[in-house]
mmCIF file of C-alpha atoms in Angstrom:
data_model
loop_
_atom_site.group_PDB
_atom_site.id
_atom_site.type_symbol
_atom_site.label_atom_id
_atom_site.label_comp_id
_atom_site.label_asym_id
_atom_site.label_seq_id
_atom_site.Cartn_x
_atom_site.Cartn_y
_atom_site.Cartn_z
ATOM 1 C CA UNK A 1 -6.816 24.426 -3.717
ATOM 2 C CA UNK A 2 -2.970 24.286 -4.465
ATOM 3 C CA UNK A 3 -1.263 22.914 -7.169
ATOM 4 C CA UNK A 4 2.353 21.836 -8.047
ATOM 5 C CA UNK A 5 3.798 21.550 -11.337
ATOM 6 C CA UNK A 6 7.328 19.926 -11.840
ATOM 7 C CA UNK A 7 8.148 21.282 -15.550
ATOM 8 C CA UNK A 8 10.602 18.471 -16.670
ATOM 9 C CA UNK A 9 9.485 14.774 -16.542
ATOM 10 C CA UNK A 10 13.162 13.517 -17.328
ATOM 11 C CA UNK A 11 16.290 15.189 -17.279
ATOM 12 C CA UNK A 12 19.337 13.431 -18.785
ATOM 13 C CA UNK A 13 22.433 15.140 -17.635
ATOM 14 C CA UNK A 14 26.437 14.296 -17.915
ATOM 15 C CA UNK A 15 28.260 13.526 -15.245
ATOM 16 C CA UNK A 16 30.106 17.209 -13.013
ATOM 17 C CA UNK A 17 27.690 19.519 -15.372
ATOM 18 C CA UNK A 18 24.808 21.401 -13.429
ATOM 19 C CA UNK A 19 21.562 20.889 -13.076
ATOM 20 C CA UNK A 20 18.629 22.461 -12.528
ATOM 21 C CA UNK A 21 14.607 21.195 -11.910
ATOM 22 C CA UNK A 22 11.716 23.363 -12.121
ATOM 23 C CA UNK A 23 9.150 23.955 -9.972
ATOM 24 C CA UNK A 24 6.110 26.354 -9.658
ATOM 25 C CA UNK A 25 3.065 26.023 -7.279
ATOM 26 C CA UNK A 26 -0.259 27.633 -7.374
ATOM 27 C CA UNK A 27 -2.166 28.528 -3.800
ATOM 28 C CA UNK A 28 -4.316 31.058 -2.325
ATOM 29 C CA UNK A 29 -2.780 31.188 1.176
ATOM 30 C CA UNK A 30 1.131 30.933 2.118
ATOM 31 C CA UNK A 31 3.050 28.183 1.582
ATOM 32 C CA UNK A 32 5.771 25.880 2.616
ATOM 33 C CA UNK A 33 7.737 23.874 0.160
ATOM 34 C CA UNK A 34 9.391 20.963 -0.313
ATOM 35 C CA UNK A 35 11.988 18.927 -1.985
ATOM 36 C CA UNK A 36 12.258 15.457 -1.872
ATOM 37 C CA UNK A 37 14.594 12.629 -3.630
ATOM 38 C CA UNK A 38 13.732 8.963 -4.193
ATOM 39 C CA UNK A 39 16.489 6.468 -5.107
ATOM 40 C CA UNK A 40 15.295 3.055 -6.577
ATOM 41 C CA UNK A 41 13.100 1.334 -4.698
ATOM 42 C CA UNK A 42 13.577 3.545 -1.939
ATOM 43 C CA UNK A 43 11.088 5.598 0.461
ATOM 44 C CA UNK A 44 11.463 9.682 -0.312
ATOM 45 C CA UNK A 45 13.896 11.650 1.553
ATOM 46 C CA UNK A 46 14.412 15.143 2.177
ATOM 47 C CA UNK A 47 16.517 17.316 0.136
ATOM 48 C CA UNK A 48 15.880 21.181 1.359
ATOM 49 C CA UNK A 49 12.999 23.108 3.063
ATOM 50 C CA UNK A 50 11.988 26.187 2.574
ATOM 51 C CA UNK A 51 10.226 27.397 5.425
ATOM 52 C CA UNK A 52 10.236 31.124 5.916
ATOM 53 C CA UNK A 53 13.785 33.431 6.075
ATOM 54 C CA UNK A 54 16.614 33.304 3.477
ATOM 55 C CA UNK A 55 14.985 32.617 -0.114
ATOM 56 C CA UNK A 56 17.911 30.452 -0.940
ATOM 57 C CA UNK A 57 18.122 27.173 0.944
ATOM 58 C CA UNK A 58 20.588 24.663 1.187
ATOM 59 C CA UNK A 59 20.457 20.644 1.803
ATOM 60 C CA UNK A 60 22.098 17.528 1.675
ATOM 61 C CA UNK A 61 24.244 16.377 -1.048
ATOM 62 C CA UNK A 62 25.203 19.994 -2.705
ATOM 63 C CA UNK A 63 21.894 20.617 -3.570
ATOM 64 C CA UNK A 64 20.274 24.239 -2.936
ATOM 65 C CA UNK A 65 16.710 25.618 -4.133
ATOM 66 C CA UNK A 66 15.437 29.418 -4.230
ATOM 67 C CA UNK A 67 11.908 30.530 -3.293
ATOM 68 C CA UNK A 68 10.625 32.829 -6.041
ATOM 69 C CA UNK A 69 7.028 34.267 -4.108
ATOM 70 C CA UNK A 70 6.351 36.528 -7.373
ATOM 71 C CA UNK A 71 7.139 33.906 -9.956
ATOM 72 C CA UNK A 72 5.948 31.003 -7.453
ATOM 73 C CA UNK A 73 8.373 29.171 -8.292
ATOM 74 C CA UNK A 74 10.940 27.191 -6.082
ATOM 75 C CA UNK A 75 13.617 25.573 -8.381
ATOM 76 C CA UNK A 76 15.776 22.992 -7.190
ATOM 77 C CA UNK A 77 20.060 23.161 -8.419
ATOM 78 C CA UNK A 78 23.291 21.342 -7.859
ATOM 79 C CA UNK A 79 26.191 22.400 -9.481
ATOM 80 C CA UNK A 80 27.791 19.235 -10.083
ATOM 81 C CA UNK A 81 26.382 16.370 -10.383
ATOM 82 C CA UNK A 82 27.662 12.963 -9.225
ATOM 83 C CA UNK A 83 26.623 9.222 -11.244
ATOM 84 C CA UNK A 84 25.235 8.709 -7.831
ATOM 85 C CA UNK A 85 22.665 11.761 -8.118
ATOM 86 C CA UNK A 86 20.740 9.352 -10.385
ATOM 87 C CA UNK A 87 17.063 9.619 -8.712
ATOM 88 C CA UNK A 88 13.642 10.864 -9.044
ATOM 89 C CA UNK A 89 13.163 14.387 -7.279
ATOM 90 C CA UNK A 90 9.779 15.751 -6.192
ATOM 91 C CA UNK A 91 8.575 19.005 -4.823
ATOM 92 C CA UNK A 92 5.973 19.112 -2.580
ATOM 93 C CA UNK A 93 4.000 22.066 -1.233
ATOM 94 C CA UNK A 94 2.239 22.384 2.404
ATOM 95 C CA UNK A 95 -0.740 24.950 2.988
ATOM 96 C CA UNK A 96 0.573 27.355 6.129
ATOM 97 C CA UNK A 97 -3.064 26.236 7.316
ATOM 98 C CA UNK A 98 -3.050 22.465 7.423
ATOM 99 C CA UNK A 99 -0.503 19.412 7.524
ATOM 100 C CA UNK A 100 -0.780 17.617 3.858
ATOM 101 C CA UNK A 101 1.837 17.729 1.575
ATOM 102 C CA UNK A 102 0.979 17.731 -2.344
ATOM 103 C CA UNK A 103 3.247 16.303 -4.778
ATOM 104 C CA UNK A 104 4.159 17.138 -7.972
ATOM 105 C CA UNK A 105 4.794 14.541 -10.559
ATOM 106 C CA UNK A 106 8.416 13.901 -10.145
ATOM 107 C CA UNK A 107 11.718 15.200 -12.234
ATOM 108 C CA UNK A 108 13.787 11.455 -13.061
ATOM 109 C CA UNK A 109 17.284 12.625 -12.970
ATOM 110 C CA UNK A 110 19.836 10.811 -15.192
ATOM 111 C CA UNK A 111 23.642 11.312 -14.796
ATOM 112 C CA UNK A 112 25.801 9.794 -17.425
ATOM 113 C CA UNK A 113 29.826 9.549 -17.527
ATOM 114 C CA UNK B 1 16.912 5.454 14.952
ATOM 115 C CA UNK B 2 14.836 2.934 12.806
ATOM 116 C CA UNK B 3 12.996 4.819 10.880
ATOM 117 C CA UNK B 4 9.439 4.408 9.989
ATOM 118 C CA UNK B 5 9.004 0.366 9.774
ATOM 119 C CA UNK B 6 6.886 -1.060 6.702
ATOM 120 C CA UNK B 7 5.572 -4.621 6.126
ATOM 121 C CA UNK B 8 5.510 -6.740 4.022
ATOM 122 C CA UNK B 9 7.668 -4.723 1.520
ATOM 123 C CA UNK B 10 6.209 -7.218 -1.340
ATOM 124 C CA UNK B 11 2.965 -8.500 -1.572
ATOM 125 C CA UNK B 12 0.998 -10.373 -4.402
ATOM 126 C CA UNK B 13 -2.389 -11.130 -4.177
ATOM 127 C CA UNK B 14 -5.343 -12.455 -6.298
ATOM 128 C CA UNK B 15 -8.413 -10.147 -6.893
ATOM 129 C CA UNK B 16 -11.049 -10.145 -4.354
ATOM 130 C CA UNK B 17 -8.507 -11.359 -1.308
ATOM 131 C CA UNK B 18 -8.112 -8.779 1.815
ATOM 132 C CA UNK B 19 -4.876 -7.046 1.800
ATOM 133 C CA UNK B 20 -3.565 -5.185 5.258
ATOM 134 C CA UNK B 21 -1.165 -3.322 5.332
ATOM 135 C CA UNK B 22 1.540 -2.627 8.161
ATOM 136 C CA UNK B 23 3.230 0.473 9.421
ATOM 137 C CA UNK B 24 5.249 1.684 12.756
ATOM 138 C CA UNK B 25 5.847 5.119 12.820
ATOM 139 C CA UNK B 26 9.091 6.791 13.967
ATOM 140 C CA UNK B 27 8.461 7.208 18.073
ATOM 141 C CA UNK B 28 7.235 10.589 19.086
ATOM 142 C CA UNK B 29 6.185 11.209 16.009
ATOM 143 C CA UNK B 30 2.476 13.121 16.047
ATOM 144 C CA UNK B 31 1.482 12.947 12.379
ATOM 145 C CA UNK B 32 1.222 9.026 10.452
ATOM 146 C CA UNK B 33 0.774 9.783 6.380
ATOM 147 C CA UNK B 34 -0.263 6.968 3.652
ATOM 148 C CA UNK B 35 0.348 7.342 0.343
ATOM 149 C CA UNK B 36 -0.365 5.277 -3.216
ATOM 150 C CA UNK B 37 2.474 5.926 -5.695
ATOM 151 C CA UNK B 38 1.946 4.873 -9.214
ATOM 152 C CA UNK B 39 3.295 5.714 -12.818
ATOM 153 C CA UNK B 40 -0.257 7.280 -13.578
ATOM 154 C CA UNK B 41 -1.039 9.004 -10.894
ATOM 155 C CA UNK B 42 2.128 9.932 -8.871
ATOM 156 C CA UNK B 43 2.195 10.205 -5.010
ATOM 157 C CA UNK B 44 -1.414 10.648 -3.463
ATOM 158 C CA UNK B 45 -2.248 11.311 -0.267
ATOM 159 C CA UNK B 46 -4.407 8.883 1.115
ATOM 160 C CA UNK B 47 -5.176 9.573 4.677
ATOM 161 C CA UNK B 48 -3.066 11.018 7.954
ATOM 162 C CA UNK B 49 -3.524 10.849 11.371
ATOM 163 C CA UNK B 50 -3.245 13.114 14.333
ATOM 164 C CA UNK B 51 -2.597 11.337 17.477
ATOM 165 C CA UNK B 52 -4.020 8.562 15.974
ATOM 166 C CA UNK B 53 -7.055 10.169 14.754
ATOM 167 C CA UNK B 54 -8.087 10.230 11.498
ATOM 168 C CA UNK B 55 -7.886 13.836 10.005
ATOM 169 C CA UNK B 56 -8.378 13.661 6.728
ATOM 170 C CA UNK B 57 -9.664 10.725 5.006
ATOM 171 C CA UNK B 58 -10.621 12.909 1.473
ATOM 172 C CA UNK B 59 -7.600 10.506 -0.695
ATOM 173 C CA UNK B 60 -9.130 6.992 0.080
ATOM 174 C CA UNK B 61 -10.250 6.129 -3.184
ATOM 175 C CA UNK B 62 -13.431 4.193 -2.442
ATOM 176 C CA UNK B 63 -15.223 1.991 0.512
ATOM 177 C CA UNK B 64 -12.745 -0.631 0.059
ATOM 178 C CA UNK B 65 -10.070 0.672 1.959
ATOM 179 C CA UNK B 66 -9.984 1.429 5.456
ATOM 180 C CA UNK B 67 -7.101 2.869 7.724
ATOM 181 C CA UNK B 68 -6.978 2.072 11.459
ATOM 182 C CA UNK B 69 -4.229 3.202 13.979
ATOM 183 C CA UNK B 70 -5.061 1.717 17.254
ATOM 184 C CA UNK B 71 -1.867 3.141 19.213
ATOM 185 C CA UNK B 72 0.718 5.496 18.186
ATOM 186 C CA UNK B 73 3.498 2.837 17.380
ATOM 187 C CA UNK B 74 1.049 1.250 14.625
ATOM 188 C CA UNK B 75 -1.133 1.615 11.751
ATOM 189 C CA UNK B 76 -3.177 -0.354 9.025
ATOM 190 C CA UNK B 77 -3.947 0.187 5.464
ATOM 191 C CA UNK B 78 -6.944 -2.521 4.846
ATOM 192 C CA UNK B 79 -7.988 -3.660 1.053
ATOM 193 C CA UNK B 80 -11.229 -5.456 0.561
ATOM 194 C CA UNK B 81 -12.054 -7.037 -1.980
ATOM 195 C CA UNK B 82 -8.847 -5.734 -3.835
ATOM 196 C CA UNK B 83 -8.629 -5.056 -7.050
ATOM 197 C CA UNK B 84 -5.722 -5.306 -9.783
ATOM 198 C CA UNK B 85 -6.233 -1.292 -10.125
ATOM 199 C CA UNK B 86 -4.988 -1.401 -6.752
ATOM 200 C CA UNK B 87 -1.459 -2.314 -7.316
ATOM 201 C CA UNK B 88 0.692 0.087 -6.483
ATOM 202 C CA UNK B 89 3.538 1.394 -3.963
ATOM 203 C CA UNK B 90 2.505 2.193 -0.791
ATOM 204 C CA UNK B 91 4.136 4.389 1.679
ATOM 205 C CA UNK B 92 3.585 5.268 5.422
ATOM 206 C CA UNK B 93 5.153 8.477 6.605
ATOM 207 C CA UNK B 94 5.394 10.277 10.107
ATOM 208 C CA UNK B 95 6.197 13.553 11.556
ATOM 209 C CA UNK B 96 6.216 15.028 14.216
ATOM 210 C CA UNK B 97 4.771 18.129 15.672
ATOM 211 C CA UNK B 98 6.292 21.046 14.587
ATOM 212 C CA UNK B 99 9.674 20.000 13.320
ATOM 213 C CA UNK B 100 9.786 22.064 10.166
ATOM 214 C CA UNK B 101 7.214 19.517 9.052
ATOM 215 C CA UNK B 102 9.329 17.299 7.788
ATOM 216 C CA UNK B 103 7.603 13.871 6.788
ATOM 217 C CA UNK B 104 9.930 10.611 7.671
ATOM 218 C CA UNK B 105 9.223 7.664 4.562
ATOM 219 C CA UNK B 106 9.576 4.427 5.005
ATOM 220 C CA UNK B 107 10.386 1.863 2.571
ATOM 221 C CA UNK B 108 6.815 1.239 0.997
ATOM 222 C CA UNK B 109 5.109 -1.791 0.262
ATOM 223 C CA UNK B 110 4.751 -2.873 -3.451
ATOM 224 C CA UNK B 111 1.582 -4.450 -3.768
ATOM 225 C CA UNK B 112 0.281 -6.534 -7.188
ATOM 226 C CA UNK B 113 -3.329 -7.863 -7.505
ATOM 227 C CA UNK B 114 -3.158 -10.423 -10.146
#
């Protein structure tokens, strides 16, 4: 069985300052992971991947996550964040051996002027 | 590129009607994906398909719902009776093979069971 475990329900966060969301996973074979975003009323999309390689990743919109295998942990960061960064972010974790995706619960991202 | 097509994107119903649910997948794509979100329970996987064949069906919460996906440019997501613990977002995704596994969402369809 796997498990993922976003550490933050709701992260309030001024406008330019950094951010970061937490993530760890449990699972007993190897793992890809996942970040997605999800704007009001809005479908998820894809942030960043981590797939194999480089343990830093980058994606869309600034944002850029590092794969921790010894902590299991893959923790998602922007530098700067924009009013527009305003969202709900999920990781999501796929078993090397089959094609599901689990979610964690979801990080709600505020950004304030 | 349309992206994965959802309908309706609202629905209210009364308890005990038959709710189906609509969903075109991205074409090419392999790999079709429902989900339930709610506030309680988060994103759950309900079912996905291969090739349109069911692979894993372990998410459906009970008898009442039923998935079908007759062709690879659609799929349904069939309630009855529903029931106002039903209501919920939900979400079709696709993917396809290989790809860096990458699911496509569409928009989701809110459903309320009065």
């Amino acid at each position: 069985a796997q498990s993922v475990t976003q550490l933050d329900s709701q992260v309030p966060v001024f406008e330019e300052a950094p951010v970061e969301l937490r993530c760890n996973y449990s699972s007993s074979v190897s793992v890809y992971l996942f970040w997605y975003v999800q704007y009001p009323n809005q479908g998820l999309q894809l942030l960043l991947k981590y797939l194999s390689g480089s343990t830093l990743v980058k994606g869309i919109n600034g944002f850029e996550a590092e794969f921790n295998k010894s902590q299991t942990s893959f923790h998602l960061r922007k530098p700067s964040v924009h009013i527009s960064d305003t969202a709900e972010y999920f990781c999501a974790v796929k078993r090397s051996n089959d094609y599901k995706l689990s979610f964690g619960a979801g990080t709600t991202v505020t950004v304030r002027a | 590129d349309a992206g994965v097509i959802q309908s309706p994107r609202h629905e209210v119903t009364e308890m005990g009607q038959e709710v189906t649910l609509r969903c075109k997948p991205i074409s090419g794509h392999d790999y079709l994906f429902w989900y339930r979100q709610t506030m309680m329970r988060g994103l759950e996987l309900l079912i996905y398909f291969n090739n349109n064949v069911p692979i894993d069906d372990s998410g459906m919460p009970e008898d009442r719902f039923s998935a079908k996906m007759p062709n690879a440019s659609f799929s349904t997501l069939k309630i009855q009776p529903s029931e106002p613990r039903d209501s919920a977002v939900y979400f079709c995704a696709s993917s396809p093979l290989g790809g860096g596994y990458e699911q496509y969402f569409g928009p989701g369809t809110r459903l309320t069971v009065t």
